[in-house]
XYZ file of C-alpha atoms in Angstrom:
302
model
C 10.043 172.088 22.708
C 8.725 175.584 21.431
C 10.490 176.651 18.449
C 11.975 179.609 17.843
C 10.310 181.591 14.692
C 13.093 182.361 12.493
C 14.064 184.125 8.887
C 14.628 181.613 5.890
C 15.474 181.982 2.380
C 16.228 179.759 -0.475
C 19.467 182.360 -1.133
C 22.343 182.516 2.139
C 22.652 186.185 0.642
C 19.690 187.706 -1.440
C 16.722 186.619 -2.549
C 12.769 186.361 -0.556
C 13.095 185.936 3.114
C 9.979 184.179 5.126
C 9.193 183.618 8.471
C 8.923 180.147 9.879
C 10.422 177.434 12.218
C 13.057 174.195 11.428
C 11.768 170.907 12.879
C 14.483 168.327 14.062
C 14.484 166.885 11.040
C 15.902 169.702 9.595
C 12.070 170.145 8.104
C 11.226 173.816 7.154
C 7.733 175.243 7.668
C 6.717 178.947 6.669
C 3.601 181.350 7.992
C 3.008 181.528 3.897
C 2.903 178.153 3.811
C 5.870 178.315 1.182
C 7.465 174.927 0.004
C 11.132 174.163 -0.441
C 13.910 171.755 0.945
C 16.527 174.480 0.119
C 15.140 177.183 2.963
C 17.633 177.430 5.519
C 18.028 179.777 7.937
C 19.708 183.264 7.380
C 20.873 186.227 9.688
C 17.992 189.005 10.667
C 20.178 191.928 8.653
C 20.391 190.460 5.131
C 19.967 191.813 1.822
C 16.867 189.700 1.313
C 13.242 191.107 0.466
C 10.754 189.895 3.403
C 7.744 188.094 2.001
C 4.932 190.482 2.421
C 2.815 187.517 4.520
C 4.950 186.160 6.174
C 5.683 190.451 7.429
C 2.086 190.014 8.356
C 2.026 186.984 9.951
C 4.925 188.573 12.613
C 2.893 191.369 12.980
C -0.247 189.031 13.750
C 1.705 187.246 16.444
C 3.898 190.446 17.871
C 1.538 192.909 18.416
C -1.099 193.129 21.564
C -4.858 194.124 20.736
C -6.618 197.240 20.653
C -8.691 197.767 22.878
C -11.800 196.440 22.050
C -10.686 195.147 18.872
C -13.117 194.096 16.393
C -13.140 190.875 14.500
C -13.996 191.877 11.318
C -14.093 194.984 9.214
C -14.381 196.008 5.679
C -11.870 197.514 3.595
C -11.518 201.640 3.712
C -13.584 203.500 1.511
C -16.257 200.331 1.163
C -19.341 199.889 2.833
C -20.296 198.471 6.046
C -21.725 195.534 4.180
C -18.942 194.517 1.935
C -17.210 191.756 2.445
C -15.284 191.018 6.151
C -11.591 191.361 6.006
C -9.500 189.994 9.471
C -7.878 192.379 10.856
C -4.262 192.499 12.115
C -4.076 192.473 16.483
C -3.740 196.230 17.085
C -4.020 197.784 13.280
C -6.474 198.703 11.104
C -5.377 196.125 8.222
C -6.172 192.726 6.921
C -5.009 189.355 7.143
C -4.717 189.904 3.626
C -2.756 193.440 3.403
C -5.693 195.226 2.832
C -5.697 198.434 4.406
C -9.147 198.428 6.365
C -12.190 200.985 7.952
C -12.481 201.373 11.903
C -16.278 200.167 11.948
C -17.165 196.838 11.893
C -18.408 194.651 9.175
C -21.944 193.880 8.483
C -21.616 191.682 5.682
C -21.389 187.920 5.429
C -18.858 187.414 3.090
C -15.401 186.574 4.147
C -12.475 187.778 2.247
C -10.854 184.514 0.806
C -7.314 185.918 1.348
C -7.353 186.312 5.042
C -8.977 183.346 5.400
C -6.073 181.924 3.934
C -3.286 183.230 5.710
C -5.690 182.425 8.871
C -5.454 178.714 8.050
C -1.522 178.996 7.383
C -0.896 180.273 10.731
C -3.189 177.629 12.770
C -0.480 175.159 10.757
C 1.811 176.501 12.050
C 0.974 176.749 15.024
C -0.507 173.660 15.410
C 2.558 171.557 13.903
C 4.988 173.852 16.042
C 2.746 173.900 19.666
C 4.245 177.392 21.356
C 6.471 179.596 19.564
C 9.542 181.396 20.489
C 8.728 185.045 18.834
C 11.683 187.630 17.796
C 10.627 190.686 20.217
C 8.032 192.922 19.129
C 9.148 196.552 17.559
C 8.856 199.170 20.698
C 6.432 202.114 20.247
C 9.064 204.734 20.435
C 12.899 204.799 19.593
C 16.487 204.042 20.918
C 18.043 206.891 20.386
C 20.916 205.531 19.894
C 20.121 203.458 17.045
C 21.569 203.621 13.833
C 20.682 202.558 10.637
C 21.911 200.979 7.559
C 20.480 199.537 4.007
C 19.647 195.932 4.081
C 22.534 193.443 3.604
C 25.121 196.453 4.934
C 28.807 195.146 5.953
C 29.863 195.629 9.760
C 32.496 197.711 8.824
C 29.537 200.606 6.991
C 28.307 203.813 8.406
C 25.060 203.874 10.199
C 23.145 206.849 10.042
C 20.322 208.670 12.896
C 17.145 209.452 11.343
C 15.200 212.578 11.749
C 12.100 211.979 12.350
C 10.570 215.368 12.025
C 11.527 214.899 8.069
C 11.476 210.799 7.745
C 14.788 211.288 6.265
C 18.851 210.580 7.630
C 20.068 213.534 9.014
C 23.066 213.704 6.281
C 21.008 213.299 3.334
C 21.603 209.798 2.698
C 19.452 207.627 0.667
C 16.472 206.842 3.687
C 17.947 203.258 5.167
C 15.760 200.484 6.668
C 17.565 197.844 8.822
C 18.986 198.773 12.552
C 21.912 198.201 12.665
C 23.470 198.261 16.561
C 27.048 197.307 15.121
C 27.565 199.955 12.587
C 30.357 202.906 12.510
C 28.427 206.436 13.465
C 27.988 208.570 10.319
C 30.331 211.584 11.441
C 27.236 213.995 9.779
C 24.550 212.564 11.257
C 26.099 212.476 14.874
C 27.290 216.730 14.405
C 23.470 217.159 13.095
C 21.767 215.454 15.623
C 24.448 216.425 18.208
C 22.491 220.516 17.326
C 19.288 218.908 17.091
C 19.531 217.494 20.335
C 20.960 220.765 22.338
C 17.195 222.706 20.955
C 15.069 219.771 21.980
C 16.604 219.897 25.618
C 16.801 223.317 26.025
C 13.301 224.707 23.763
C 10.921 221.700 22.962
C 11.169 219.452 26.106
C 10.301 222.273 28.323
C 7.339 223.541 25.890
C 6.613 219.993 25.206
C 6.147 219.787 29.675
C 3.998 222.992 29.604
C 1.784 221.775 26.762
C 1.157 218.528 28.618
C 0.563 220.017 31.859
C -2.284 222.138 30.670
C -3.832 218.953 28.540
C -5.977 218.020 31.148
C -7.787 221.435 31.941
C -8.217 221.998 27.298
C -11.461 220.290 25.585
C -10.259 217.446 23.090
C -12.416 215.011 21.211
C -11.447 211.589 21.068
C -11.467 208.942 18.204
C -9.825 205.838 16.873
C -8.040 205.837 13.669
C -4.922 204.376 12.243
C -1.288 206.160 12.741
C -1.543 207.904 9.434
C -3.650 210.766 10.590
C -1.947 211.644 13.555
C -1.238 215.884 13.472
C 1.719 217.795 15.468
C -0.336 218.619 18.944
C -2.045 215.499 19.235
C -1.931 213.004 22.052
C -1.827 208.998 20.980
C -2.142 205.546 22.855
C -1.083 202.480 21.159
C -1.690 198.851 22.420
C 0.767 197.055 24.109
C 2.493 200.802 25.941
C 0.698 202.679 29.015
C 2.522 205.717 28.105
C 0.731 208.483 26.271
C 2.217 209.957 23.143
C 2.176 213.844 22.158
C 2.857 214.137 18.838
C 5.328 217.256 18.647
C 6.319 216.495 14.824
C 5.302 214.275 12.303
C 6.192 213.229 9.072
C 4.723 210.397 6.540
C 5.450 209.940 2.749
C 2.691 208.498 0.450
C 4.281 205.200 -0.304
C 6.140 204.987 3.482
C 4.993 201.728 5.165
C 5.266 203.535 8.599
C 4.812 207.409 9.934
C 8.066 208.812 11.730
C 7.214 210.917 14.502
C 8.992 213.152 17.220
C 7.006 212.572 20.705
C 6.814 213.675 23.854
C 6.475 211.042 26.797
C 5.170 212.598 30.225
C 5.899 209.837 32.245
C 9.868 209.532 31.241
C 10.180 213.264 30.934
C 11.825 212.986 27.238
C 11.151 214.463 23.866
C 12.118 210.970 21.639
C 11.593 209.604 18.231
C 9.255 207.080 17.170
C 8.169 204.942 14.496
C 4.574 203.395 13.452
C 3.340 201.262 10.886
C 0.816 203.462 8.884
C -1.905 201.159 9.677
C -1.955 201.226 13.132
C -4.469 201.480 15.398
C -4.685 204.564 17.936
C -6.493 205.745 20.417
C -6.332 209.968 19.834
C -6.818 212.615 21.224
C -7.387 216.320 19.397
C -8.081 219.454 20.589
C -10.865 221.100 19.485
C -10.118 224.585 18.088
C -12.824 227.237 19.637
C -14.075 224.531 22.164
C -16.762 222.797 20.197
C -17.476 219.123 19.488
C -18.312 220.373 15.623
C -14.715 221.752 15.641
C -12.907 218.617 15.375
C -11.944 217.562 11.995
C -13.530 213.954 11.093
C -10.778 211.470 9.957
C -9.653 212.446 6.525
C -8.977 209.354 4.343
C -5.819 208.821 2.200
C -6.223 210.122 -1.336
């Protein structure tokens, strides 16, 4: 029988949360091989911190691979002959958590931490068989989605994100957990309604014209991480057939995600998107003067 992949923790309300399964006899098994008879199922919106290894395991299990995916890459900034890391599908991120280079690794030495997570995932699959997985994160957001801090109660205010700034509309501390049942923050709602009116009246017509003219322009194409996206770029992402035209991008040095405002030609709408900073994308960028040399080389994070 298939087992659902669920959140597990020793603490009921806080602590570290893991992803794993509970077998028929009550035996828990986690994706990171954490062993404890006290592990028990917990809800989706608790105040727990998620185990980093289990977070990467979930990405591995739920992300569609990028076309032409490589099976080994060096760490970002390292030479091609450095230790080979196993990439998480659809990401320039290793099983070990290191940011990776877009090129293939040529070194014969394999990363021991990547090998360890590979082994624990194989053990989970081997014992559980077919897994019922949580839904993957969508590549663009539900416009009505409200966000709160982890562990927020049912009567708390939920906030809307402004993806052009990476903050909430009302200026509250950035929430990180979607909470569909939360009450709408009045300040966020008012400012979001003003922004939505501007998008419909001005941004949407401009982006329609931009997308229409796109095919006639000259572009350069490269594959890189979402961290490098700039306004004016067009990108594709594994698991979605839609092209995404970047209207605005917000990123902060220590954020795990890039917040975007994008235009979707197939749906003819401007919406928000939140993409993992190391997500591997196919990116097109206009040349500034029509020459191939004008396309800026992808810059690494400093």
